mmCIF file of N, CA, C and O in Angstrom:
data_model
loop_
_atom_site.group_PDB
_atom_site.id
_atom_site.type_symbol
_atom_site.label_atom_id
_atom_site.label_comp_id
_atom_site.label_asym_id
_atom_site.label_seq_id
_atom_site.Cartn_x
_atom_site.Cartn_y
_atom_site.Cartn_z
ATOM 1 N N MET A 1 -32.132 -46.337 -33.686
ATOM 2 C CA MET A 1 -32.122 -47.168 -32.509
ATOM 3 C C MET A 1 -32.710 -46.357 -31.355
ATOM 4 O O MET A 1 -32.369 -45.212 -31.145
ATOM 5 N N SER A 2 -33.601 -46.963 -30.606
ATOM 6 C CA SER A 2 -34.265 -46.232 -29.537
ATOM 7 C C SER A 2 -33.332 -46.014 -28.355
ATOM 8 O O SER A 2 -32.325 -46.702 -28.179
ATOM 9 N N ARG A 3 -33.686 -45.054 -27.553
ATOM 10 C CA ARG A 3 -32.891 -44.704 -26.382
ATOM 11 C C ARG A 3 -32.803 -45.870 -25.400
ATOM 12 O O ARG A 3 -31.744 -46.152 -24.828
ATOM 13 N N ILE A 4 -33.901 -46.581 -25.229
ATOM 14 C CA ILE A 4 -33.928 -47.732 -24.317
ATOM 15 C C ILE A 4 -33.010 -48.832 -24.840
ATOM 16 O O ILE A 4 -32.263 -49.440 -24.071
ATOM 17 N N SER A 5 -33.025 -49.078 -26.146
ATOM 18 C CA SER A 5 -32.152 -50.095 -26.746
ATOM 19 C C SER A 5 -30.690 -49.754 -26.531
ATOM 20 O O SER A 5 -29.878 -50.623 -26.200
ATOM 21 N N ARG A 6 -30.326 -48.488 -26.715
ATOM 22 C CA ARG A 6 -28.941 -48.066 -26.509
ATOM 23 C C ARG A 6 -28.520 -48.250 -25.054
ATOM 24 O O ARG A 6 -27.418 -48.722 -24.772
ATOM 25 N N LYS A 7 -29.401 -47.894 -24.132
ATOM 26 C CA LYS A 7 -29.081 -48.049 -22.707
ATOM 27 C C LYS A 7 -28.942 -49.526 -22.343
ATOM 28 O O LYS A 7 -28.049 -49.900 -21.591
ATOM 29 N N LEU A 8 -29.816 -50.364 -22.890
ATOM 30 C CA LEU A 8 -29.745 -51.798 -22.623
ATOM 31 C C LEU A 8 -28.452 -52.392 -23.185
ATOM 32 O O LEU A 8 -27.788 -53.183 -22.520
ATOM 33 N N GLN A 9 -28.073 -51.987 -24.389
ATOM 34 C CA GLN A 9 -26.829 -52.479 -24.979
ATOM 35 C C GLN A 9 -25.621 -52.027 -24.168
ATOM 36 O O GLN A 9 -24.697 -52.800 -23.936
ATOM 37 N N LYS A 10 -25.632 -50.769 -23.719
ATOM 38 C CA LYS A 10 -24.521 -50.265 -22.919
ATOM 39 C C LYS A 10 -24.426 -51.025 -21.601
ATOM 40 O O LYS A 10 -23.345 -51.424 -21.183
ATOM 41 N N TRP A 11 -25.554 -51.233 -20.953
ATOM 42 C CA TRP A 11 -25.570 -51.978 -19.691
ATOM 43 C C TRP A 11 -25.076 -53.404 -19.900
ATOM 44 O O TRP A 11 -24.267 -53.915 -19.135
ATOM 45 N N THR A 12 -25.540 -54.063 -20.967
ATOM 46 C CA THR A 12 -25.127 -55.427 -21.271
ATOM 47 C C THR A 12 -23.625 -55.495 -21.508
ATOM 48 O O THR A 12 -22.945 -56.387 -20.998
ATOM 49 N N GLN A 13 -23.099 -54.532 -22.260
ATOM 50 C CA GLN A 13 -21.662 -54.513 -22.538
ATOM 51 C C GLN A 13 -20.862 -54.324 -21.262
ATOM 52 O O GLN A 13 -19.863 -54.994 -21.041
ATOM 53 N N GLU A 14 -21.320 -53.447 -20.375
ATOM 54 C CA GLU A 14 -20.604 -53.203 -19.123
ATOM 55 C C GLU A 14 -20.694 -54.399 -18.179
ATOM 56 O O GLU A 14 -19.699 -54.789 -17.572
ATOM 57 N N MET A 15 -21.868 -54.990 -18.050
ATOM 58 C CA MET A 15 -22.061 -56.088 -17.102
ATOM 59 C C MET A 15 -21.396 -57.384 -17.575
ATOM 60 O O MET A 15 -20.822 -58.106 -16.785
ATOM 61 N N LEU A 16 -21.493 -57.693 -18.847
ATOM 62 C CA LEU A 16 -20.959 -58.942 -19.369
ATOM 63 C C LEU A 16 -19.548 -58.800 -19.924
ATOM 64 O O LEU A 16 -18.930 -59.787 -20.296
ATOM 65 N N ASP A 17 -19.068 -57.556 -20.011
ATOM 66 C CA ASP A 17 -17.741 -57.269 -20.533
ATOM 67 C C ASP A 17 -17.545 -57.862 -21.927
ATOM 68 O O ASP A 17 -16.534 -58.495 -22.228
ATOM 69 N N LEU A 18 -18.550 -57.666 -22.786
ATOM 70 C CA LEU A 18 -18.479 -58.140 -24.169
ATOM 71 C C LEU A 18 -17.778 -57.105 -25.039
ATOM 72 O O LEU A 18 -17.909 -55.905 -24.818
ATOM 73 N N PRO A 19 -17.043 -57.535 -26.056
ATOM 74 C CA PRO A 19 -16.417 -56.574 -26.968
ATOM 75 C C PRO A 19 -17.483 -55.794 -27.736
ATOM 76 O O PRO A 19 -18.520 -56.336 -28.112
ATOM 77 N N GLN A 20 -17.209 -54.513 -27.970
ATOM 78 C CA GLN A 20 -18.185 -53.658 -28.642
ATOM 79 C C GLN A 20 -18.494 -54.111 -30.061
ATOM 80 O O GLN A 20 -19.621 -53.965 -30.524
ATOM 81 N N ASP A 21 -17.508 -54.663 -30.781
ATOM 82 C CA ASP A 21 -17.768 -55.092 -32.151
ATOM 83 C C ASP A 21 -18.811 -56.205 -32.174
ATOM 84 O O ASP A 21 -19.649 -56.272 -33.067
ATOM 85 N N LEU A 22 -18.795 -57.071 -31.184
ATOM 86 C CA LEU A 22 -19.760 -58.158 -31.106
ATOM 87 C C LEU A 22 -21.137 -57.635 -30.713
ATOM 88 O O LEU A 22 -22.141 -57.963 -31.338
ATOM 89 N N LEU A 23 -21.177 -56.800 -29.715
ATOM 90 C CA LEU A 23 -22.440 -56.298 -29.187
ATOM 91 C C LEU A 23 -23.155 -55.359 -30.157
ATOM 92 O O LEU A 23 -24.353 -55.445 -30.346
ATOM 93 N N PHE A 24 -22.408 -54.475 -30.800
ATOM 94 C CA PHE A 24 -23.008 -53.462 -31.673
ATOM 95 C C PHE A 24 -22.892 -53.803 -33.152
ATOM 96 O O PHE A 24 -23.208 -52.980 -33.999
ATOM 97 N N ASP A 25 -22.399 -55.004 -33.495
ATOM 98 C CA ASP A 25 -22.245 -55.446 -34.879
ATOM 99 C C ASP A 25 -21.362 -54.479 -35.670
ATOM 100 O O ASP A 25 -21.666 -54.094 -36.789
ATOM 101 N N LEU A 26 -20.248 -54.085 -35.063
ATOM 102 C CA LEU A 26 -19.294 -53.178 -35.688
ATOM 103 C C LEU A 26 -18.231 -53.970 -36.447
ATOM 104 O O LEU A 26 -17.947 -55.114 -36.100
ATOM 105 N N PRO A 27 -17.628 -53.362 -37.463
ATOM 106 C CA PRO A 27 -16.563 -54.071 -38.173
ATOM 107 C C PRO A 27 -15.306 -54.159 -37.314
ATOM 108 O O PRO A 27 -15.015 -53.268 -36.520
ATOM 109 N N ARG A 28 -14.581 -55.259 -37.458
ATOM 110 C CA ARG A 28 -13.286 -55.430 -36.794
ATOM 111 C C ARG A 28 -12.248 -55.566 -37.891
ATOM 112 O O ARG A 28 -12.353 -56.437 -38.752
ATOM 113 N N LEU A 29 -11.249 -54.687 -37.860
ATOM 114 C CA LEU A 29 -10.204 -54.671 -38.867
ATOM 115 C C LEU A 29 -8.881 -55.086 -38.242
ATOM 116 O O LEU A 29 -8.531 -54.605 -37.166
ATOM 117 N N THR A 30 -8.168 -55.968 -38.926
ATOM 118 C CA THR A 30 -6.828 -56.360 -38.521
ATOM 119 C C THR A 30 -5.905 -56.083 -39.696
ATOM 120 O O THR A 30 -6.027 -56.707 -40.748
ATOM 121 N N LEU A 31 -5.008 -55.132 -39.512
ATOM 122 C CA LEU A 31 -4.083 -54.724 -40.570
ATOM 123 C C LEU A 31 -2.699 -55.263 -40.240
ATOM 124 O O LEU A 31 -2.179 -55.042 -39.145
ATOM 125 N N ILE A 32 -2.113 -55.975 -41.168
ATOM 126 C CA ILE A 32 -0.767 -56.513 -41.010
ATOM 127 C C ILE A 32 0.143 -55.712 -41.929
ATOM 128 O O ILE A 32 0.123 -55.896 -43.153
ATOM 129 N N GLY A 33 0.900 -54.794 -41.306
ATOM 130 C CA GLY A 33 1.719 -53.867 -42.092
ATOM 131 C C GLY A 33 0.820 -53.077 -43.018
ATOM 132 O O GLY A 33 -0.241 -52.611 -42.619
ATOM 133 N N ASN A 34 1.239 -52.953 -44.264
ATOM 134 C CA ASN A 34 0.350 -52.362 -45.271
ATOM 135 C C ASN A 34 0.083 -53.378 -46.379
ATOM 136 O O ASN A 34 -0.308 -53.035 -47.479
ATOM 137 N N LYS A 35 0.261 -54.671 -46.042
ATOM 138 C CA LYS A 35 0.176 -55.732 -47.051
ATOM 139 C C LYS A 35 -1.059 -56.619 -46.948
ATOM 140 O O LYS A 35 -1.432 -57.257 -47.915
ATOM 141 N N GLU A 36 -1.689 -56.686 -45.780
ATOM 142 C CA GLU A 36 -2.837 -57.584 -45.610
ATOM 143 C C GLU A 36 -3.845 -56.958 -44.644
ATOM 144 O O GLU A 36 -3.468 -56.414 -43.608
ATOM 145 N N LEU A 37 -5.119 -57.054 -44.988
ATOM 146 C CA LEU A 37 -6.193 -56.506 -44.169
ATOM 147 C C LEU A 37 -7.288 -57.552 -44.034
ATOM 148 O O LEU A 37 -7.797 -58.060 -45.030
ATOM 149 N N HIS A 38 -7.622 -57.873 -42.795
ATOM 150 C CA HIS A 38 -8.691 -58.831 -42.503
ATOM 151 C C HIS A 38 -9.851 -58.036 -41.893
ATOM 152 O O HIS A 38 -9.666 -57.308 -40.926
ATOM 153 N N ILE A 39 -11.040 -58.178 -42.472
ATOM 154 C CA ILE A 39 -12.215 -57.424 -42.028
ATOM 155 C C ILE A 39 -13.314 -58.403 -41.657
ATOM 156 O O ILE A 39 -13.684 -59.266 -42.452
ATOM 157 N N GLU A 40 -13.837 -58.244 -40.441
ATOM 158 C CA GLU A 40 -14.958 -59.056 -39.974
ATOM 159 C C GLU A 40 -16.194 -58.169 -39.869
ATOM 160 O O GLU A 40 -16.091 -56.964 -39.687
ATOM 161 N N ASN A 41 -17.357 -58.768 -39.950
ATOM 162 C CA ASN A 41 -18.664 -58.099 -39.809
ATOM 163 C C ASN A 41 -18.988 -57.168 -40.974
ATOM 164 O O ASN A 41 -19.562 -56.114 -40.781
ATOM 165 N N HIS A 42 -18.628 -57.548 -42.190
ATOM 166 C CA HIS A 42 -19.066 -56.765 -43.362
ATOM 167 C C HIS A 42 -20.379 -57.366 -43.869
ATOM 168 O O HIS A 42 -20.782 -58.452 -43.474
ATOM 169 N N ARG A 43 -21.055 -56.653 -44.731
ATOM 170 C CA ARG A 43 -22.339 -57.098 -45.266
ATOM 171 C C ARG A 43 -22.332 -57.243 -46.776
ATOM 172 O O ARG A 43 -23.370 -57.271 -47.415
ATOM 173 N N GLY A 44 -21.139 -57.310 -47.362
ATOM 174 C CA GLY A 44 -21.062 -57.520 -48.798
ATOM 175 C C GLY A 44 -20.125 -56.554 -49.488
ATOM 176 O O GLY A 44 -19.814 -55.489 -48.976
ATOM 177 N N VAL A 45 -19.683 -56.954 -50.667
ATOM 178 C CA VAL A 45 -18.775 -56.145 -51.476
ATOM 179 C C VAL A 45 -19.620 -55.305 -52.432
ATOM 180 O O VAL A 45 -20.409 -55.829 -53.206
ATOM 181 N N ARG A 46 -19.451 -53.987 -52.367
ATOM 182 C CA ARG A 46 -20.154 -53.078 -53.275
ATOM 183 C C ARG A 46 -19.356 -52.831 -54.553
ATOM 184 O O ARG A 46 -19.905 -52.714 -55.631
ATOM 185 N N HIS A 47 -18.030 -52.684 -54.379
ATOM 186 C CA HIS A 47 -17.154 -52.391 -55.527
ATOM 187 C C HIS A 47 -15.799 -53.029 -55.262
ATOM 188 O O HIS A 47 -15.311 -53.026 -54.137
ATOM 189 N N PHE A 48 -15.202 -53.570 -56.316
ATOM 190 C CA PHE A 48 -13.853 -54.096 -56.183
ATOM 191 C C PHE A 48 -13.075 -53.877 -57.461
ATOM 192 O O PHE A 48 -13.550 -54.166 -58.558
ATOM 193 N N SER A 49 -11.864 -53.334 -57.303
ATOM 194 C CA SER A 49 -10.897 -53.238 -58.396
ATOM 195 C C SER A 49 -9.510 -53.364 -57.763
ATOM 196 O O SER A 49 -9.395 -53.471 -56.543
ATOM 197 N N GLU A 50 -8.466 -53.339 -58.573
ATOM 198 C CA GLU A 50 -7.106 -53.454 -58.039
ATOM 199 C C GLU A 50 -6.693 -52.226 -57.240
ATOM 200 O O GLU A 50 -5.713 -52.267 -56.500
ATOM 201 N N GLU A 51 -7.438 -51.130 -57.376
ATOM 202 C CA GLU A 51 -7.103 -49.889 -56.662
ATOM 203 C C GLU A 51 -8.087 -49.529 -55.556
ATOM 204 O O GLU A 51 -7.779 -48.688 -54.709
ATOM 205 N N ARG A 52 -9.264 -50.147 -55.533
ATOM 206 C CA ARG A 52 -10.296 -49.702 -54.586
ATOM 207 C C ARG A 52 -11.256 -50.835 -54.248
ATOM 208 O O ARG A 52 -11.672 -51.587 -55.127
ATOM 209 N N LEU A 53 -11.613 -50.920 -52.957
ATOM 210 C CA LEU A 53 -12.600 -51.884 -52.471
ATOM 211 C C LEU A 53 -13.581 -51.133 -51.592
ATOM 212 O O LEU A 53 -13.178 -50.332 -50.747
ATOM 213 N N VAL A 54 -14.874 -51.357 -51.799
ATOM 214 C CA VAL A 54 -15.910 -50.761 -50.960
ATOM 215 C C VAL A 54 -16.756 -51.893 -50.403
ATOM 216 O O VAL A 54 -17.301 -52.700 -51.167
ATOM 217 N N LEU A 55 -16.844 -51.948 -49.066
ATOM 218 C CA LEU A 55 -17.647 -52.959 -48.386
ATOM 219 C C LEU A 55 -18.846 -52.304 -47.724
ATOM 220 O O LEU A 55 -18.728 -51.222 -47.146
ATOM 221 N N SER A 56 -19.990 -52.967 -47.784
ATOM 222 C CA SER A 56 -21.160 -52.523 -47.038
ATOM 223 C C SER A 56 -21.014 -52.989 -45.597
ATOM 224 O O SER A 56 -20.532 -54.092 -45.338
ATOM 225 N N LEU A 57 -21.431 -52.139 -44.676
ATOM 226 C CA LEU A 57 -21.432 -52.470 -43.257
ATOM 227 C C LEU A 57 -22.860 -52.334 -42.734
ATOM 228 O O LEU A 57 -23.732 -51.817 -43.431
ATOM 229 N N THR A 58 -23.100 -52.778 -41.527
ATOM 230 C CA THR A 58 -24.424 -52.622 -40.936
ATOM 231 C C THR A 58 -24.820 -51.154 -40.920
ATOM 232 O O THR A 58 -25.955 -50.803 -41.211
ATOM 233 N N GLN A 59 -23.875 -50.285 -40.577
ATOM 234 C CA GLN A 59 -24.118 -48.846 -40.570
ATOM 235 C C GLN A 59 -23.030 -48.157 -41.387
ATOM 236 O O GLN A 59 -21.957 -47.870 -40.883
ATOM 237 N N GLY A 60 -23.272 -47.966 -42.649
ATOM 238 C CA GLY A 60 -22.326 -47.265 -43.496
ATOM 239 C C GLY A 60 -21.532 -48.181 -44.403
ATOM 240 O O GLY A 60 -21.983 -49.258 -44.789
ATOM 241 N N SER A 61 -20.314 -47.743 -44.720
ATOM 242 C CA SER A 61 -19.456 -48.515 -45.615
ATOM 243 C C SER A 61 -17.986 -48.304 -45.248
ATOM 244 O O SER A 61 -17.650 -47.403 -44.488
ATOM 245 N N LEU A 62 -17.149 -49.145 -45.814
ATOM 246 C CA LEU A 62 -15.708 -49.083 -45.590
ATOM 247 C C LEU A 62 -15.038 -49.056 -46.949
ATOM 248 O O LEU A 62 -15.331 -49.899 -47.801
ATOM 249 N N GLU A 63 -14.161 -48.059 -47.171
ATOM 250 C CA GLU A 63 -13.444 -47.933 -48.434
ATOM 251 C C GLU A 63 -11.958 -48.158 -48.196
ATOM 252 O O GLU A 63 -11.375 -47.555 -47.309
ATOM 253 N N ILE A 64 -11.383 -49.037 -48.990
ATOM 254 C CA ILE A 64 -9.960 -49.341 -48.919
ATOM 255 C C ILE A 64 -9.361 -48.998 -50.276
ATOM 256 O O ILE A 64 -9.887 -49.426 -51.309
ATOM 257 N N SER A 65 -8.288 -48.222 -50.280
ATOM 258 C CA SER A 65 -7.615 -47.926 -51.548
ATOM 259 C C SER A 65 -6.165 -48.382 -51.448
ATOM 260 O O SER A 65 -5.586 -48.431 -50.364
ATOM 261 N N GLY A 66 -5.614 -48.742 -52.591
ATOM 262 C CA GLY A 66 -4.247 -49.226 -52.613
ATOM 263 C C GLY A 66 -3.810 -49.595 -54.014
ATOM 264 O O GLY A 66 -4.404 -49.172 -55.000
ATOM 265 N N THR A 67 -2.792 -50.433 -54.086
ATOM 266 C CA THR A 67 -2.223 -50.874 -55.348
ATOM 267 C C THR A 67 -2.188 -52.394 -55.366
ATOM 268 O O THR A 67 -1.768 -53.018 -54.394
ATOM 269 N N GLY A 68 -2.644 -52.977 -56.456
ATOM 270 C CA GLY A 68 -2.607 -54.429 -56.596
ATOM 271 C C GLY A 68 -3.464 -55.166 -55.582
ATOM 272 O O GLY A 68 -3.110 -56.255 -55.136
ATOM 273 N N LEU A 69 -4.599 -54.579 -55.218
ATOM 274 C CA LEU A 69 -5.481 -55.217 -54.236
ATOM 275 C C LEU A 69 -6.091 -56.486 -54.820
ATOM 276 O O LEU A 69 -6.453 -56.540 -55.990
ATOM 277 N N ALA A 70 -6.199 -57.495 -53.975
ATOM 278 C CA ALA A 70 -6.821 -58.758 -54.369
ATOM 279 C C ALA A 70 -7.537 -59.325 -53.159
ATOM 280 O O ALA A 70 -7.102 -59.142 -52.021
ATOM 281 N N ILE A 71 -8.643 -60.014 -53.411
ATOM 282 C CA ILE A 71 -9.363 -60.692 -52.342
ATOM 283 C C ILE A 71 -8.733 -62.070 -52.181
ATOM 284 O O ILE A 71 -8.843 -62.913 -53.068
ATOM 285 N N GLN A 72 -8.073 -62.287 -51.062
ATOM 286 C CA GLN A 72 -7.419 -63.567 -50.806
ATOM 287 C C GLN A 72 -8.436 -64.603 -50.334
ATOM 288 O O GLN A 72 -8.371 -65.763 -50.723
ATOM 289 N N ALA A 73 -9.378 -64.173 -49.484
ATOM 290 C CA ALA A 73 -10.411 -65.076 -48.972
ATOM 291 C C ALA A 73 -11.651 -64.253 -48.664
ATOM 292 O O ALA A 73 -11.556 -63.106 -48.242
ATOM 293 N N ILE A 74 -12.811 -64.863 -48.901
ATOM 294 C CA ILE A 74 -14.059 -64.176 -48.581
ATOM 295 C C ILE A 74 -15.069 -65.200 -48.073
ATOM 296 O O ILE A 74 -15.181 -66.305 -48.610
ATOM 297 N N GLN A 75 -15.741 -64.822 -46.997
ATOM 298 C CA GLN A 75 -16.824 -65.614 -46.423
ATOM 299 C C GLN A 75 -17.996 -64.682 -46.201
ATOM 300 O O GLN A 75 -17.918 -63.499 -46.501
ATOM 301 N N SER A 76 -19.083 -65.195 -45.654
ATOM 302 C CA SER A 76 -20.296 -64.388 -45.538
ATOM 303 C C SER A 76 -20.092 -63.102 -44.746
ATOM 304 O O SER A 76 -20.681 -62.076 -45.080
ATOM 305 N N HIS A 77 -19.278 -63.117 -43.701
ATOM 306 C CA HIS A 77 -19.074 -61.911 -42.890
ATOM 307 C C HIS A 77 -17.604 -61.550 -42.701
ATOM 308 O O HIS A 77 -17.276 -60.683 -41.909
ATOM 309 N N GLU A 78 -16.702 -62.228 -43.414
ATOM 310 C CA GLU A 78 -15.266 -61.962 -43.289
ATOM 311 C C GLU A 78 -14.628 -61.892 -44.677
ATOM 312 O O GLU A 78 -15.035 -62.606 -45.577
ATOM 313 N N VAL A 79 -13.629 -61.031 -44.791
ATOM 314 C CA VAL A 79 -12.891 -60.922 -46.049
ATOM 315 C C VAL A 79 -11.432 -60.585 -45.728
ATOM 316 O O VAL A 79 -11.160 -59.857 -44.778
ATOM 317 N N THR A 80 -10.516 -61.156 -46.500
ATOM 318 C CA THR A 80 -9.095 -60.852 -46.366
ATOM 319 C C THR A 80 -8.604 -60.255 -47.675
ATOM 320 O O THR A 80 -8.791 -60.849 -48.742
ATOM 321 N N ILE A 81 -8.000 -59.077 -47.583
ATOM 322 C CA ILE A 81 -7.508 -58.335 -48.735
ATOM 323 C C ILE A 81 -5.982 -58.311 -48.676
ATOM 324 O O ILE A 81 -5.410 -58.063 -47.609
ATOM 325 N N ILE A 82 -5.334 -58.563 -49.811
ATOM 326 C CA ILE A 82 -3.878 -58.443 -49.886
ATOM 327 C C ILE A 82 -3.529 -57.430 -50.966
ATOM 328 O O ILE A 82 -4.346 -57.114 -51.826
ATOM 329 N N GLY A 83 -2.317 -56.919 -50.913
ATOM 330 C CA GLY A 83 -1.844 -55.893 -51.835
ATOM 331 C C GLY A 83 -1.169 -54.806 -51.020
ATOM 332 O O GLY A 83 -0.877 -54.989 -49.838
ATOM 333 N N ILE A 84 -0.919 -53.671 -51.629
ATOM 334 C CA ILE A 84 -0.341 -52.526 -50.924
ATOM 335 C C ILE A 84 -1.505 -51.607 -50.537
ATOM 336 O O ILE A 84 -2.154 -51.020 -51.390
ATOM 337 N N ILE A 85 -1.771 -51.512 -49.238
ATOM 338 C CA ILE A 85 -2.909 -50.738 -48.733
ATOM 339 C C ILE A 85 -2.427 -49.338 -48.381
ATOM 340 O O ILE A 85 -1.519 -49.172 -47.568
ATOM 341 N N HIS A 86 -3.051 -48.338 -49.018
ATOM 342 C CA HIS A 86 -2.668 -46.948 -48.797
ATOM 343 C C HIS A 86 -3.603 -46.225 -47.839
ATOM 344 O O HIS A 86 -3.157 -45.397 -47.053
ATOM 345 N N HIS A 87 -4.894 -46.532 -47.926
ATOM 346 C CA HIS A 87 -5.880 -45.718 -47.203
ATOM 347 C C HIS A 87 -7.090 -46.571 -46.833
ATOM 348 O O HIS A 87 -7.574 -47.354 -47.649
ATOM 349 N N ILE A 88 -7.576 -46.395 -45.592
ATOM 350 C CA ILE A 88 -8.795 -47.052 -45.134
ATOM 351 C C ILE A 88 -9.704 -45.961 -44.588
ATOM 352 O O ILE A 88 -9.281 -45.163 -43.756
ATOM 353 N N GLN A 89 -10.954 -45.932 -45.067
ATOM 354 C CA GLN A 89 -11.893 -44.905 -44.635
ATOM 355 C C GLN A 89 -13.229 -45.525 -44.258
ATOM 356 O O GLN A 89 -13.822 -46.246 -45.059
ATOM 357 N N TYR A 90 -13.698 -45.204 -43.044
ATOM 358 C CA TYR A 90 -15.009 -45.623 -42.589
ATOM 359 C C TYR A 90 -15.990 -44.488 -42.868
ATOM 360 O O TYR A 90 -15.744 -43.347 -42.495
ATOM 361 N N ILE A 91 -17.083 -44.801 -43.545
ATOM 362 C CA ILE A 91 -18.113 -43.810 -43.851
ATOM 363 C C ILE A 91 -19.381 -44.247 -43.148
ATOM 364 O O ILE A 91 -20.010 -45.225 -43.560
ATOM 365 N N GLY A 92 -19.725 -43.563 -42.062
ATOM 366 C CA GLY A 92 -20.895 -43.906 -41.270
ATOM 367 C C GLY A 92 -22.172 -43.351 -41.870
ATOM 368 O O GLY A 92 -22.156 -42.607 -42.852
ATOM 369 N N THR A 93 -23.277 -43.730 -41.274
ATOM 370 C CA THR A 93 -24.579 -43.273 -41.745
ATOM 371 C C THR A 93 -25.007 -41.959 -41.110
ATOM 372 O O THR A 93 -26.056 -41.448 -41.427
ATOM 373 N N GLY A 94 -24.211 -41.460 -40.180
ATOM 374 C CA GLY A 94 -24.555 -40.195 -39.522
ATOM 375 C C GLY A 94 -25.389 -40.376 -38.272
ATOM 376 O O GLY A 94 -25.773 -39.423 -37.635
ATOM 377 N N GLU A 95 -25.659 -41.628 -37.886
ATOM 378 C CA GLU A 95 -26.441 -41.891 -36.676
ATOM 379 C C GLU A 95 -25.619 -41.555 -35.460
ATOM 380 O O GLU A 95 -24.447 -41.868 -35.364
ATOM 381 N N LYS A 96 -26.239 -40.867 -34.497
ATOM 382 C CA LYS A 96 -25.548 -40.496 -33.272
ATOM 383 C C LYS A 96 -25.542 -41.682 -32.310
ATOM 384 O O LYS A 96 -26.519 -42.402 -32.237
ATOM 385 N N PRO A 97 -24.420 -41.869 -31.580
ATOM 386 C CA PRO A 97 -24.344 -42.996 -30.637
ATOM 387 C C PRO A 97 -25.301 -42.846 -29.476
ATOM 388 O O PRO A 97 -25.762 -41.823 -29.145
#
């Protein structure tokens, strides 16, 4: 991303008071206890098993590990995971902000 694009996005976010997840296409995670996880702004499921889920993101991936994981609902950019969630890890692409 070019320097001008980053400055324009930062200015837009400050002036319009838009949430960063919307402006920068970042994932939004909502965790309910350790039993349910709702993820917005994903780009697809790379791997799924009862112990591990890997989602593609615009920049990087998201890994969820647990026990008895199941996809309760999935849409083009949203997914809801149920089960016992032990660990959530964001793996970025290494791009500097």
